[in-house]
Coordinates of C-alpha atoms in Angstrom, one line a residue:
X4 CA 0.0 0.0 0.0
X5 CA 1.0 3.3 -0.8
X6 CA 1.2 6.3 1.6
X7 CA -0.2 9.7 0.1
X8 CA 3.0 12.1 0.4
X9 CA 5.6 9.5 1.4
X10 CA 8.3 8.5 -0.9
X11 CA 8.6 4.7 -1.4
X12 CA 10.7 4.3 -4.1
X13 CA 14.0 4.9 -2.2
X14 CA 17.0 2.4 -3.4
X15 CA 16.8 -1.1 -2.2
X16 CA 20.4 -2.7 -1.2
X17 CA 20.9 -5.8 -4.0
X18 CA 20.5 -8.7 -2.1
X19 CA 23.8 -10.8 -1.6
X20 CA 25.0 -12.8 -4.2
X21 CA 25.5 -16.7 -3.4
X22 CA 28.9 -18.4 -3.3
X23 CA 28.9 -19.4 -6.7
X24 CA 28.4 -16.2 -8.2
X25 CA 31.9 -14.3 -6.7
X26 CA 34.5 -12.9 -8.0
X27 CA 37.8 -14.8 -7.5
X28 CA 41.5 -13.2 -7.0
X29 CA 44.3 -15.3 -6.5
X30 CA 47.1 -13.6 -5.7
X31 CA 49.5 -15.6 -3.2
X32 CA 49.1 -17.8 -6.5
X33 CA 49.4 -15.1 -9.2
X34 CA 52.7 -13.3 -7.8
X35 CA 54.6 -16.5 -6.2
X36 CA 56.2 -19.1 -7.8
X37 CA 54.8 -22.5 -7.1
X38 CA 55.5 -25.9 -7.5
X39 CA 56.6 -27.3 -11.2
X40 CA 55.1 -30.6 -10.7
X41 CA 51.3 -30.8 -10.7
X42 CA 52.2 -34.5 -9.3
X43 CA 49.7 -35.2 -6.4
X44 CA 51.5 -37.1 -4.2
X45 CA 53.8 -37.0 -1.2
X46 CA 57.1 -35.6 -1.7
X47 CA 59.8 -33.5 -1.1
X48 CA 58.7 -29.7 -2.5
X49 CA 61.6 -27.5 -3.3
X50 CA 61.8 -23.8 -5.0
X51 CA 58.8 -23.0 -4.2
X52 CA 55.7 -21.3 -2.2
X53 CA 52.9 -23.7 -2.7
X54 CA 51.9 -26.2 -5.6
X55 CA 48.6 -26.2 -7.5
X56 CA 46.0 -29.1 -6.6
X57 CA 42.1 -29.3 -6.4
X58 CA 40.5 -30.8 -3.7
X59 CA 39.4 -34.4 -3.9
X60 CA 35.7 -35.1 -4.7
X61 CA 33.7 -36.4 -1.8
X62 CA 30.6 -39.4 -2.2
X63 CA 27.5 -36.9 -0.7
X64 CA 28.6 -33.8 -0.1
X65 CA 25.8 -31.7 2.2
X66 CA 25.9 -28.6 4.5
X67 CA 25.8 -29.0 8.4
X68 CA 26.3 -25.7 9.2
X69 CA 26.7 -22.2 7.9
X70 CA 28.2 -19.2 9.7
X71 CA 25.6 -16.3 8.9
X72 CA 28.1 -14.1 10.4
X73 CA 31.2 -14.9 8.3
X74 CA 29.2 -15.1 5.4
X75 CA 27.9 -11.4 6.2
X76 CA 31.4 -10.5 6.8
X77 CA 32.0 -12.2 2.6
X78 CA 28.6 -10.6 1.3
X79 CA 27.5 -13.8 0.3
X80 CA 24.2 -15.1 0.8
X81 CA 23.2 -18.5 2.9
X82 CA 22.5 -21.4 0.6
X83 CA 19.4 -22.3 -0.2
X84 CA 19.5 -25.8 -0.1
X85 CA 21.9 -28.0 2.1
X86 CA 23.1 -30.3 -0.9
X87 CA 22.9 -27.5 -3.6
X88 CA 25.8 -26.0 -5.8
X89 CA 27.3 -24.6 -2.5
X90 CA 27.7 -28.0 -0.5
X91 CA 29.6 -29.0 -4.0
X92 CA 32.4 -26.5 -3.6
X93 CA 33.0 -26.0 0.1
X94 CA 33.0 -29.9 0.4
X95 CA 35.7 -30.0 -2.6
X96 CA 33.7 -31.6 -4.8
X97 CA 33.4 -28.8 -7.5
X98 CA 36.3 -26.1 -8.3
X99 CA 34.3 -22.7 -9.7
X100 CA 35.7 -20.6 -12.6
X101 CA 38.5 -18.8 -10.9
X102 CA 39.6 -20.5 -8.2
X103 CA 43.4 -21.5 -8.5
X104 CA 43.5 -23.8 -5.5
X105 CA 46.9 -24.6 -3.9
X106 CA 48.4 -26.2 -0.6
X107 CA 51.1 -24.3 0.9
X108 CA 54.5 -24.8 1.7
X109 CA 56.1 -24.8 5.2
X110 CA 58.2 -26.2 8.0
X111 CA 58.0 -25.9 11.6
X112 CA 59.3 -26.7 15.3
X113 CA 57.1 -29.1 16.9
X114 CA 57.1 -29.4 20.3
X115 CA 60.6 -27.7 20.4
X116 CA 62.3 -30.0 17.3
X117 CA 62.8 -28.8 13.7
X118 CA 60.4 -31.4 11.9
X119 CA 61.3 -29.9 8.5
X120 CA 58.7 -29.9 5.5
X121 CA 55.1 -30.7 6.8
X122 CA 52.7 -27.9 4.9
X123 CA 49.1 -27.9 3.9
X124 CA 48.5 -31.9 4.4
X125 CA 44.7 -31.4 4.6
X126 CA 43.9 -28.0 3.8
X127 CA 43.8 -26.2 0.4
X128 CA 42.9 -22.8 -0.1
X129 CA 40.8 -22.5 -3.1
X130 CA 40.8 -18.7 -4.0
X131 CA 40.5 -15.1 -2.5
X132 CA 37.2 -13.0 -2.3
X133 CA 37.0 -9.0 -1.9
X134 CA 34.2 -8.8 0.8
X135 CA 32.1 -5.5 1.0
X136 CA 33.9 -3.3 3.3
X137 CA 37.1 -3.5 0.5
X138 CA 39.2 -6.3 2.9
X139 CA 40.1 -9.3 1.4
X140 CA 39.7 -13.1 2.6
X141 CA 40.7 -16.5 1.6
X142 CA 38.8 -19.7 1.7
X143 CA 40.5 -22.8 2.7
X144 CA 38.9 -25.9 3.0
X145 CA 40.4 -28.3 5.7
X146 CA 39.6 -31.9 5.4
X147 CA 40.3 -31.8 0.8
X148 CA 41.5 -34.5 0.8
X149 CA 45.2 -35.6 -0.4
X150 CA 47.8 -32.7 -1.4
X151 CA 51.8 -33.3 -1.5
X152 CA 52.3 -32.5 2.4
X153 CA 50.1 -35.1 3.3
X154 CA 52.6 -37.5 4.0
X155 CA 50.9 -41.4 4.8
X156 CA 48.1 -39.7 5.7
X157 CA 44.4 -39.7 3.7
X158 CA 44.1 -36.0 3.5
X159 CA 40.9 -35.9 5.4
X160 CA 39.3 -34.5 8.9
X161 CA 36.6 -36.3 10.8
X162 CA 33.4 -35.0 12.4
X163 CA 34.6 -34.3 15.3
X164 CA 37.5 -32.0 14.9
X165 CA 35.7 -30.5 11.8
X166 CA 32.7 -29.3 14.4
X167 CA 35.7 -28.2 17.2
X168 CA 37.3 -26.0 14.5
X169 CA 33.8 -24.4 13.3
X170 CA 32.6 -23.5 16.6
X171 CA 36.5 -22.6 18.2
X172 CA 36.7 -19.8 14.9
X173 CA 33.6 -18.0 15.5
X174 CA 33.7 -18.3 19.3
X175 CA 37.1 -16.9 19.4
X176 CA 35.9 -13.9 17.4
X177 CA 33.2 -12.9 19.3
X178 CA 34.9 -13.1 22.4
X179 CA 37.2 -10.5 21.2
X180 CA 40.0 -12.7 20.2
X181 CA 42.2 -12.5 16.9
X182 CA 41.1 -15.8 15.1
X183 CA 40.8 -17.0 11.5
X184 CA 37.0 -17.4 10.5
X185 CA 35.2 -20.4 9.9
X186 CA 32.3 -19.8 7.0
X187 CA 31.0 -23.9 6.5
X188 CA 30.5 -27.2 7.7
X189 CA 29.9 -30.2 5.5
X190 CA 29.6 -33.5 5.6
X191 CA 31.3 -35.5 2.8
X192 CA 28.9 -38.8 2.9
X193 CA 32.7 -40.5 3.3
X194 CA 34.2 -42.5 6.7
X195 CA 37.5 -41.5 7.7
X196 CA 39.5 -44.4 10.2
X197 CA 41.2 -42.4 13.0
X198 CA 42.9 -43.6 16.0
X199 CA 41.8 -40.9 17.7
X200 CA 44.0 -41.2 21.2
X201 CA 47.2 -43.0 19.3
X202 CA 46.8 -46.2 21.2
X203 CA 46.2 -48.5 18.4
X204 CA 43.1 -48.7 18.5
X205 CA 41.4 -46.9 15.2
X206 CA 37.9 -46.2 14.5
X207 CA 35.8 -45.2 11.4
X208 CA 34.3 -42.0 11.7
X209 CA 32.1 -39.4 9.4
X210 CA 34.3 -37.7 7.5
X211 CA 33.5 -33.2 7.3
X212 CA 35.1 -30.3 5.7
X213 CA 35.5 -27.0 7.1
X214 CA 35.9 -23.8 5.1
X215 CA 38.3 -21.4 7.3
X216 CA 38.3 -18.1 6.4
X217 CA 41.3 -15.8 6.9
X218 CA 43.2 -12.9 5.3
X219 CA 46.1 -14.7 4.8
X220 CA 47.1 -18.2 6.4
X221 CA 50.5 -17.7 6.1
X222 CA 52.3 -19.5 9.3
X223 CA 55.8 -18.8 10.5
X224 CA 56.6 -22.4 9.3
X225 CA 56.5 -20.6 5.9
X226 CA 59.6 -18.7 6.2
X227 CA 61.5 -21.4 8.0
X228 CA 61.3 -24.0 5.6
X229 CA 62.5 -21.3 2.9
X230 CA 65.2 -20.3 5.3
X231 CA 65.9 -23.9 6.3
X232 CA 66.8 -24.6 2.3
X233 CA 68.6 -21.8 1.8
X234 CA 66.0 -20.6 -0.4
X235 CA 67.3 -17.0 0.0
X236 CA 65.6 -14.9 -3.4
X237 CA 62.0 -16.9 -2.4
X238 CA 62.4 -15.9 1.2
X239 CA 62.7 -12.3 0.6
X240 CA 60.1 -12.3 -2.1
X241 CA 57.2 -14.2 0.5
X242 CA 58.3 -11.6 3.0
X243 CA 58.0 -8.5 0.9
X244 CA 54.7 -10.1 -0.7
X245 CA 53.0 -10.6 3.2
X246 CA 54.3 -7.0 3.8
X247 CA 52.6 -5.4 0.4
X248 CA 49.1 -7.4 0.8
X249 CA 48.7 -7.8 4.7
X250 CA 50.6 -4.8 6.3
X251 CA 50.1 -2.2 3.1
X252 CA 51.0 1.3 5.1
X253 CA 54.6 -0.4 5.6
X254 CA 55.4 -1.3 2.4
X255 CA 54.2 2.7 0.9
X256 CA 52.8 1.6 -2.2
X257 CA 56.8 1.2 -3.6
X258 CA 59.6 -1.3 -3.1
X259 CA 60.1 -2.8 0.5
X260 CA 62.6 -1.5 2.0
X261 CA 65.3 -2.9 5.3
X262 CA 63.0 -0.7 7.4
X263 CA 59.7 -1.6 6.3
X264 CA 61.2 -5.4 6.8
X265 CA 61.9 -4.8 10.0
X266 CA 58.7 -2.3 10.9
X267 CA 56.9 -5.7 9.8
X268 CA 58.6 -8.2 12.3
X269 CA 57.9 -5.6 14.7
X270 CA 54.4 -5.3 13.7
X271 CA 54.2 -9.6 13.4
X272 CA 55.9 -9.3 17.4
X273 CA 53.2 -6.7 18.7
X274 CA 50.3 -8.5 17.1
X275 CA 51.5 -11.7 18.9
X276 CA 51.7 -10.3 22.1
X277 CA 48.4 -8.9 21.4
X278 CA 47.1 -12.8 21.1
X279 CA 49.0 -13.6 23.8
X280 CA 47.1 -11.6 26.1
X281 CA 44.0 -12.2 24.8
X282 CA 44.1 -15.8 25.2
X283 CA 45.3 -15.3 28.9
X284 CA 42.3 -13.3 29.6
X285 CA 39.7 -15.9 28.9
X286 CA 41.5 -18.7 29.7
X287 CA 41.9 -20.2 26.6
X288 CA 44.9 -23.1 26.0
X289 CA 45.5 -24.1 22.2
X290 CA 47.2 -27.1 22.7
X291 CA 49.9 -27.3 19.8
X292 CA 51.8 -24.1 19.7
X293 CA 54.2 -25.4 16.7
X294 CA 55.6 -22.6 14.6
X295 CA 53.4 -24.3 11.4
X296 CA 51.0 -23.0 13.5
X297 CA 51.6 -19.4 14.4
X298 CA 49.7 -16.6 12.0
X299 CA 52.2 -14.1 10.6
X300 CA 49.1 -12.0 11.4
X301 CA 48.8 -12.7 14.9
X302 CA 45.7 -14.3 14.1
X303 CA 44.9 -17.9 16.5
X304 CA 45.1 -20.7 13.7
X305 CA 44.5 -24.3 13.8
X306 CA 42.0 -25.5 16.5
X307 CA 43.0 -28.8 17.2
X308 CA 43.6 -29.8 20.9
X309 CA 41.9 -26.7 22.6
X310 CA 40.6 -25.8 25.6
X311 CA 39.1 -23.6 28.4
X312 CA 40.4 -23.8 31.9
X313 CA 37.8 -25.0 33.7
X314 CA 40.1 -25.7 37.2
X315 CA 42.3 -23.0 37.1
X316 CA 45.6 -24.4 36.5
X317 CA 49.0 -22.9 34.9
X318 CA 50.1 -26.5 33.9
X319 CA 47.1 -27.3 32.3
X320 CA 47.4 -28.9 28.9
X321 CA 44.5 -29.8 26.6
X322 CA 47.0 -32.2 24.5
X323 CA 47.6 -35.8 25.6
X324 CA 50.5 -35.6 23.1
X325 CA 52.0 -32.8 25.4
X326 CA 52.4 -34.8 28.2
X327 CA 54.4 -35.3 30.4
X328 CA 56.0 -32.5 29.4
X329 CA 53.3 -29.6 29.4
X330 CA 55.3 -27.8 26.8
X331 CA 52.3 -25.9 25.7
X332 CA 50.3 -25.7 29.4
X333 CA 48.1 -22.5 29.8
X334 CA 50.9 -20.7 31.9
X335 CA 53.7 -21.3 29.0
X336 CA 52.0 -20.0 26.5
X337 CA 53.4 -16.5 26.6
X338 CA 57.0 -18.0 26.6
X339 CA 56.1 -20.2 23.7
X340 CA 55.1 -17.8 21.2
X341 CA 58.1 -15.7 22.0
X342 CA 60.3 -18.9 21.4
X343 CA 58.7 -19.2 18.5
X344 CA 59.3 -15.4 17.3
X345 CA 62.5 -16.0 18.0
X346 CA 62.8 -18.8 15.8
X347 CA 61.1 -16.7 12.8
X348 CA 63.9 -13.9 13.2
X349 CA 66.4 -16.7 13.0
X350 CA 64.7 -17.8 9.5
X351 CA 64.4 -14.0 8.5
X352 CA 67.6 -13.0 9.3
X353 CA 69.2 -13.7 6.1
X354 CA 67.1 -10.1 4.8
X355 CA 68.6 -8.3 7.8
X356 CA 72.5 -7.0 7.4
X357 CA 72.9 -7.5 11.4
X358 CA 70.3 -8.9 14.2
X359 CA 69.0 -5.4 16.1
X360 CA 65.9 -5.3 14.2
X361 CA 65.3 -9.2 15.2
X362 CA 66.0 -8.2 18.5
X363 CA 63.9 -4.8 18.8
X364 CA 61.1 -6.9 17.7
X365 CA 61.3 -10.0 20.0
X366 CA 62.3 -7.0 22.8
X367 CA 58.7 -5.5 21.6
X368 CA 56.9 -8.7 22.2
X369 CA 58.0 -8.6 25.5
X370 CA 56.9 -5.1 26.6
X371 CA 53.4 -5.1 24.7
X372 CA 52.3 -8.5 26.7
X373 CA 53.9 -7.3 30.0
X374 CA 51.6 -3.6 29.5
X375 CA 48.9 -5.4 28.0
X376 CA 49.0 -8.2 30.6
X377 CA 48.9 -5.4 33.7
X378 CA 45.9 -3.7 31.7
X379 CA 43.8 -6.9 31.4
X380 CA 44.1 -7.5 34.9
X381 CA 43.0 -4.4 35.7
X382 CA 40.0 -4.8 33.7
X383 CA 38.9 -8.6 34.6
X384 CA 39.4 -6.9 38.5
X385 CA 37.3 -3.5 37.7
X386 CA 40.0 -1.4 38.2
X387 CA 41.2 1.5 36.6
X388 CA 44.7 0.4 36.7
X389 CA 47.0 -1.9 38.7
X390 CA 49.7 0.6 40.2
X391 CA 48.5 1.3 43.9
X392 CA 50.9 0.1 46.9
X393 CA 50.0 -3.4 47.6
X394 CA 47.9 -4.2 43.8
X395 CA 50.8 -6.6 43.2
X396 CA 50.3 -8.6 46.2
X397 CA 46.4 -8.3 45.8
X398 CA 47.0 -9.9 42.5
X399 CA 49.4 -12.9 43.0
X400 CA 47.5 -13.6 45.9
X401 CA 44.3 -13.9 44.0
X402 CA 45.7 -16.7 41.5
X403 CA 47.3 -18.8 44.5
X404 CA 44.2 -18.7 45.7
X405 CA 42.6 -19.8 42.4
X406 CA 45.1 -22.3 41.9
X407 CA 44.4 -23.9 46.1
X408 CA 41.1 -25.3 45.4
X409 CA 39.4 -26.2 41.5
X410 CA 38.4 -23.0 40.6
X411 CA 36.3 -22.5 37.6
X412 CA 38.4 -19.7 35.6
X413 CA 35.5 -18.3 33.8
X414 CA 33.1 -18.1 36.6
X415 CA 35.2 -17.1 39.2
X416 CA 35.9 -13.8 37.1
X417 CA 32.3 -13.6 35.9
X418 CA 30.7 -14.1 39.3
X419 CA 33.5 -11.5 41.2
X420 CA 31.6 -8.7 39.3
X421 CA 28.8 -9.3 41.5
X422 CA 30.5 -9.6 44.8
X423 CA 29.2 -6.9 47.2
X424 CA 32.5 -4.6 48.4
X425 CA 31.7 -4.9 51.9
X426 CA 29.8 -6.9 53.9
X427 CA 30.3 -10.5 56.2
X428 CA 32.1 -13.8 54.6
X429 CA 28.6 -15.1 53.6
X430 CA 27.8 -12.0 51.8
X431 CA 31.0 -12.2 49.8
X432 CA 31.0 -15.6 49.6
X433 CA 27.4 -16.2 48.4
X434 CA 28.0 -15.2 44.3
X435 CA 31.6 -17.3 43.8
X436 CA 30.3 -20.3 45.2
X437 CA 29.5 -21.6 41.4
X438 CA 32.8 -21.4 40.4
X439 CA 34.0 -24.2 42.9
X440 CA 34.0 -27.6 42.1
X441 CA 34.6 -28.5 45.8
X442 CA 31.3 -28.4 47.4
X443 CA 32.7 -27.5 50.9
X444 CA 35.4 -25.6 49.1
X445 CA 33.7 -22.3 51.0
X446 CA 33.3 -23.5 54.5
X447 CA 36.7 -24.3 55.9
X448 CA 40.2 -22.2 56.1
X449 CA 40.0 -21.7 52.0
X450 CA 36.5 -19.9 52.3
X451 CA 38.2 -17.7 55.3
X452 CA 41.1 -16.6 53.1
X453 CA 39.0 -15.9 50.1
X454 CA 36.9 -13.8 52.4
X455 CA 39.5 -12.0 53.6
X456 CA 40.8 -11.3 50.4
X457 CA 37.5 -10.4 48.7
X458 CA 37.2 -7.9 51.3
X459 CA 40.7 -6.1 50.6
X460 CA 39.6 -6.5 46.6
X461 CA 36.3 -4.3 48.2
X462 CA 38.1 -2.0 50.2
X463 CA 40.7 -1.5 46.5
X464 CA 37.3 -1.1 44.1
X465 CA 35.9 1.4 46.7
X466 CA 39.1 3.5 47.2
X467 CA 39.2 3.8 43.1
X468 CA 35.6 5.9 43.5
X469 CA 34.3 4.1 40.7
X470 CA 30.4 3.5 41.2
X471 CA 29.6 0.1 41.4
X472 CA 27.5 -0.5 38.3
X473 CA 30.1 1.0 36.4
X474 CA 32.9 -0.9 37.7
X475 CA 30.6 -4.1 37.5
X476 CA 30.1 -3.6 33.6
X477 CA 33.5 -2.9 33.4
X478 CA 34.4 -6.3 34.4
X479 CA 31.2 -7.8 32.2
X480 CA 32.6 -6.5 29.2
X481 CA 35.9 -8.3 29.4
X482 CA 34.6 -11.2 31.6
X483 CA 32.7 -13.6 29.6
X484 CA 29.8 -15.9 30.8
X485 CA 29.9 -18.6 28.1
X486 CA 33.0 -20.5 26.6
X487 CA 33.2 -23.3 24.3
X488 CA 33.9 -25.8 27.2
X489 CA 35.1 -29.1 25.6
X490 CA 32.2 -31.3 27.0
X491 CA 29.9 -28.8 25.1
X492 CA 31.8 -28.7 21.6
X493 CA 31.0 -32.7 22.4
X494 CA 27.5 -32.8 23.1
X495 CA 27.1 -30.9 19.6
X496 CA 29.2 -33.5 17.9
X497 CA 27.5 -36.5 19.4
X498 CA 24.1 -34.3 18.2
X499 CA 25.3 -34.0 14.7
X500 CA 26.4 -37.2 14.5
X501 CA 23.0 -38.5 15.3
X502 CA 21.4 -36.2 12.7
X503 CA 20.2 -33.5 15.3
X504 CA 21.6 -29.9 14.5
X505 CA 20.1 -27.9 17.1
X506 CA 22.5 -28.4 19.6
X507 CA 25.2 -26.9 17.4
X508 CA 22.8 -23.9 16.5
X509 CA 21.9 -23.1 19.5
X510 CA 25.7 -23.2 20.9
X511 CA 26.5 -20.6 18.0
X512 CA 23.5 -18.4 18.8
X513 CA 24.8 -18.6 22.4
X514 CA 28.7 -17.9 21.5
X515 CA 27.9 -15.1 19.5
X516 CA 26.9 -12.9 22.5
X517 CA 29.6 -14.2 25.1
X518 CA 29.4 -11.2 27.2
X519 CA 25.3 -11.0 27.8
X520 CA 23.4 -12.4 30.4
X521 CA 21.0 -14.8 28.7
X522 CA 19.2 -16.1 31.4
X523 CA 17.4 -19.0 29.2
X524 CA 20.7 -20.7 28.6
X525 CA 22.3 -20.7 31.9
X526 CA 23.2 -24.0 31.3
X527 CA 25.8 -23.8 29.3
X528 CA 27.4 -21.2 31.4
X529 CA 27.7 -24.0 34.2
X530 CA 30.8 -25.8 35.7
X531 CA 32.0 -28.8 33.7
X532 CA 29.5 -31.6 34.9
X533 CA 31.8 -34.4 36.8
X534 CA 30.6 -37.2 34.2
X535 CA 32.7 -34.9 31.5
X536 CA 35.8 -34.8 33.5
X537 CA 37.5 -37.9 32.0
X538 CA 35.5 -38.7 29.0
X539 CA 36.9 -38.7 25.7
X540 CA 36.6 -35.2 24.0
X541 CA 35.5 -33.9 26.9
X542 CA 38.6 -32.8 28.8
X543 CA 41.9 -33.5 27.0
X544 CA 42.2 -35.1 23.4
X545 CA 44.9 -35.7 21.0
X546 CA 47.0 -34.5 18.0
X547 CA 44.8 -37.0 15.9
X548 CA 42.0 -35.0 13.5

């Protein structure tokens, strides 16, 4: 109907056009030398930045699951249909006109130990998209099937770690955390034999594809194994590529230049430590911190082996490959990635005349997590700043105390936003009392000490003059209430598996506002139930996809 005097023929935004109907740009491809050989099969890749190979076709490719938000983030529409011309391509069954796909070529240090080439073994990144806002984002499907890198292995990814890596991307990013993007879940109709805890005791499992979504996925590994072979001309050409296409005000639309080389590993340094401190904040572990996967973008890449601390723990590892050693436990992870920076200069310094940049960098790491690290702090606790006569000691104090009795991290720090400032133990007491896994964890000398020290936390928040709703939406904002806890990334995979999507769905919906209240899904802002605590996938799992 038609208003008398009111304009109805303003412009209507076109709707978004499906996947099959972008634009494709291919330019790691266009201006890096690749591979000679179109040979699809394991071996030794020298010369070279990537080599050219198309995923493998899958029996019954159909959609699982669809990010609405990456795809916003793309301009490209939800499919209409789970087993229409979209389930083709992001399951790697159907390669569209300009798509060049390619797995790339790296090294990397795992678990300390130069492992030499390794590479895109399951993942292949089938082309680059402009998205609406002018950025620029590649789609890699993990689980392709078979590419040079792959070694013995079938190429593929099961279920299981498929679903992990779908819900870890977008739950990483709306908590606030630098992460690559997941836009897809299919199922390939195929089973995939895994032995999923290395004990020799395989299993057939539904095989699924992700489609990651990134700006680059460009890994330190990239630069080592180029440094590693002495591949000097290709090492410098990958770094001044990365610097032209991912860090553009550096390079100054010319030449790269020493400085701009050395602006960038800077840059690389500050956006690690950036990570760094954002994973410490909400208690996140990823498991596997091998240079293959560390973004040169700072972004957090490759969910295999994650979690959450649920008992706050700094020797907490997710990864029953990382035992007994705890290389990559919750509390190392800071010293881990700037081993592993170190260990990118090292393969960069061959485009340095001398090490000072290297070492300005890795020096730079250090003071962005230490001042980034003191800041976050000061946020989880509320407070305008961490720099009053005895803060340091109301601090370390607070994470013994975390560490003396199974504290859940993420509702300890949710529930202290609540705590009155003054009042008696039972008052203070009464909101934390979720967040222990001890029932009588409150009631003997543990309860007394926390008392006494939520009341000097009171008597800090109060001196700071900060009104309390302000200083308790402070904390809220930086604090979440929902995590992907392992036994819920689980209970969505057993779901799926069984043909029921809504647990996943609802998960996502959930994760997507990590930060609000949400009173109808309290449940999934609860402890870890105590069935979870040893069952497979539900506290620590393996290397094995």
């Amino acid at each position: 109907m038609r208003i008398p005097g009111v304009r109805d023929d303003f412009p209507r935004p076109a709707p978004a056009p499906g996947l099959c109907e972008l634009r494709f740009e291919n330019r790691f491809v266009d201006e890096l030398p690749g591979d000679p050989e179109r040979r699809n099969a394991p071996r030794p890749v020298r010369n070279a930045c990537y080599t050219l190979v198309d995923p493998t076709p899958v029996r019954s490719p159909r959609l699982l699951a669809w990010a609405d938000a990456a795809g916003e983030l793309l301009g490209i529409a939800r499919p209409a249909s789970p087993e229409g011309p979209e389930a083709q391509v992001l399951s790697g069954s159907r390669v569209l006109p300009g798509m060049r796909p390619y797995a790339a070529r790296y090294g990397g240090h795992q678990f300390g130990h130069w492992a030499g080439q390794l590479g895109d073994g399951r993942a292949i990144t089938l082309a680059e998209v402009e998205a609406p806002d002018g950025s620029r984002h590649e789609l890699q499907l993990k689980g392709a099937g078979v590419t040079p890198d792959s070694r013995s292995a079938d190429g593929r990814a099961v279920l299981r770690s498929s679903v992990r890596e779908y819900l870890c991307s977008e739950a990483m990013h709306w908590l606030g955390v630098p992460s690559t993007r997941a836009l897809s879940l299919a199922a390939t109709g195929e089973p995939v034999e895994r032995d999923m805890f290395y004990d020799g005791n395989p299993q057939v499992e539904p095989g699924a594809v992700v489609c990651r979504v990134a700006p680059s996925f460009v890994r330190f590994g990239n630069f080592e194994i180029l440094a590693a072979q002495e591949e000097s001309e290709l090492l410098r050409r990958l770094a001044d590529f990365v610097i032209r296409t991912q860090f553009p005000a550096l390079a100054g639309g010319g030449e790269v230049s020493p400085a701009a080389r050395a602006d960038w590993f800077e840059a690389v340094c500050r956006r690690t430590a950036d990570m760094m401190v954002a994973w410490m904040r909400v208690g996140f572990v990823h498991g596997v911190m091998n240079t293959d996967n560390m973004s040169i973008l700072g972004l957090t890449i490759d969910y295999g082996p994650y979690g959450w601390l649920e008992g706050y723990d700094l020797q907490w590892t997710p990864n029953t490959t990382d035992l007994p050693g705890r290389r990559y436990c919750y509390g190392n992870q800071p010293y881990i990635a700037q081993w592993n920076l170190a260990r990118l200069a090292n393969a960069l310094y061959p485009l340095f005349e001398d090490t000072a940049p290297l070492e300005h960098g890795l020096r730079a790491f250090a003071q962005v997590f230490e001042q980034g690290s003191m800041r976050m702090l000061a946020d989880k606790l509320g407070l305008s700043s961490i720099d009053r006569e005895g803060d340091e000691a109301l601090v370390r104090e607070l994470f013994e105390l975390l560490q003396a009795s199974e504290t859940d991290m993420t509702i300890f720090f949710r529930s202290l936003a609540g705590v009155p400032v003054q009042g008696e133990d039972a008052h203070l007491l009464g909101p934390m009392a979720g967040a222990f896994y001890d029932a009588h964890a409150l009631g003997g000398a543990h309860g007394a000490r926390l008392a006494g020290w939520l009341r000097r936390f009171g008597e800090r928040a109060r001196a700071q003059g900060l009104p309390d709703a302000e200083r308790r939406a402070r904390m809220n904002r930086v604090n979440p209430k929902y995590v992907l806890r392992n036994y819920l990334a689980q209970q969505a995979i057993d779901a799926l598996a069984a043909g029921d999507a809504s647990v996943l769905e609802r998960l996502m919906r959930v994760l997507s506002r990590p930060y609000d209240e949400q009173p109808q899904h309290e449940d999934l802002a609860a402890r870890r139930p105590e069935w979870a605590r040893h069952r497979a996938g539900c506290s620590a799992l393996s290397c094995s996809s």
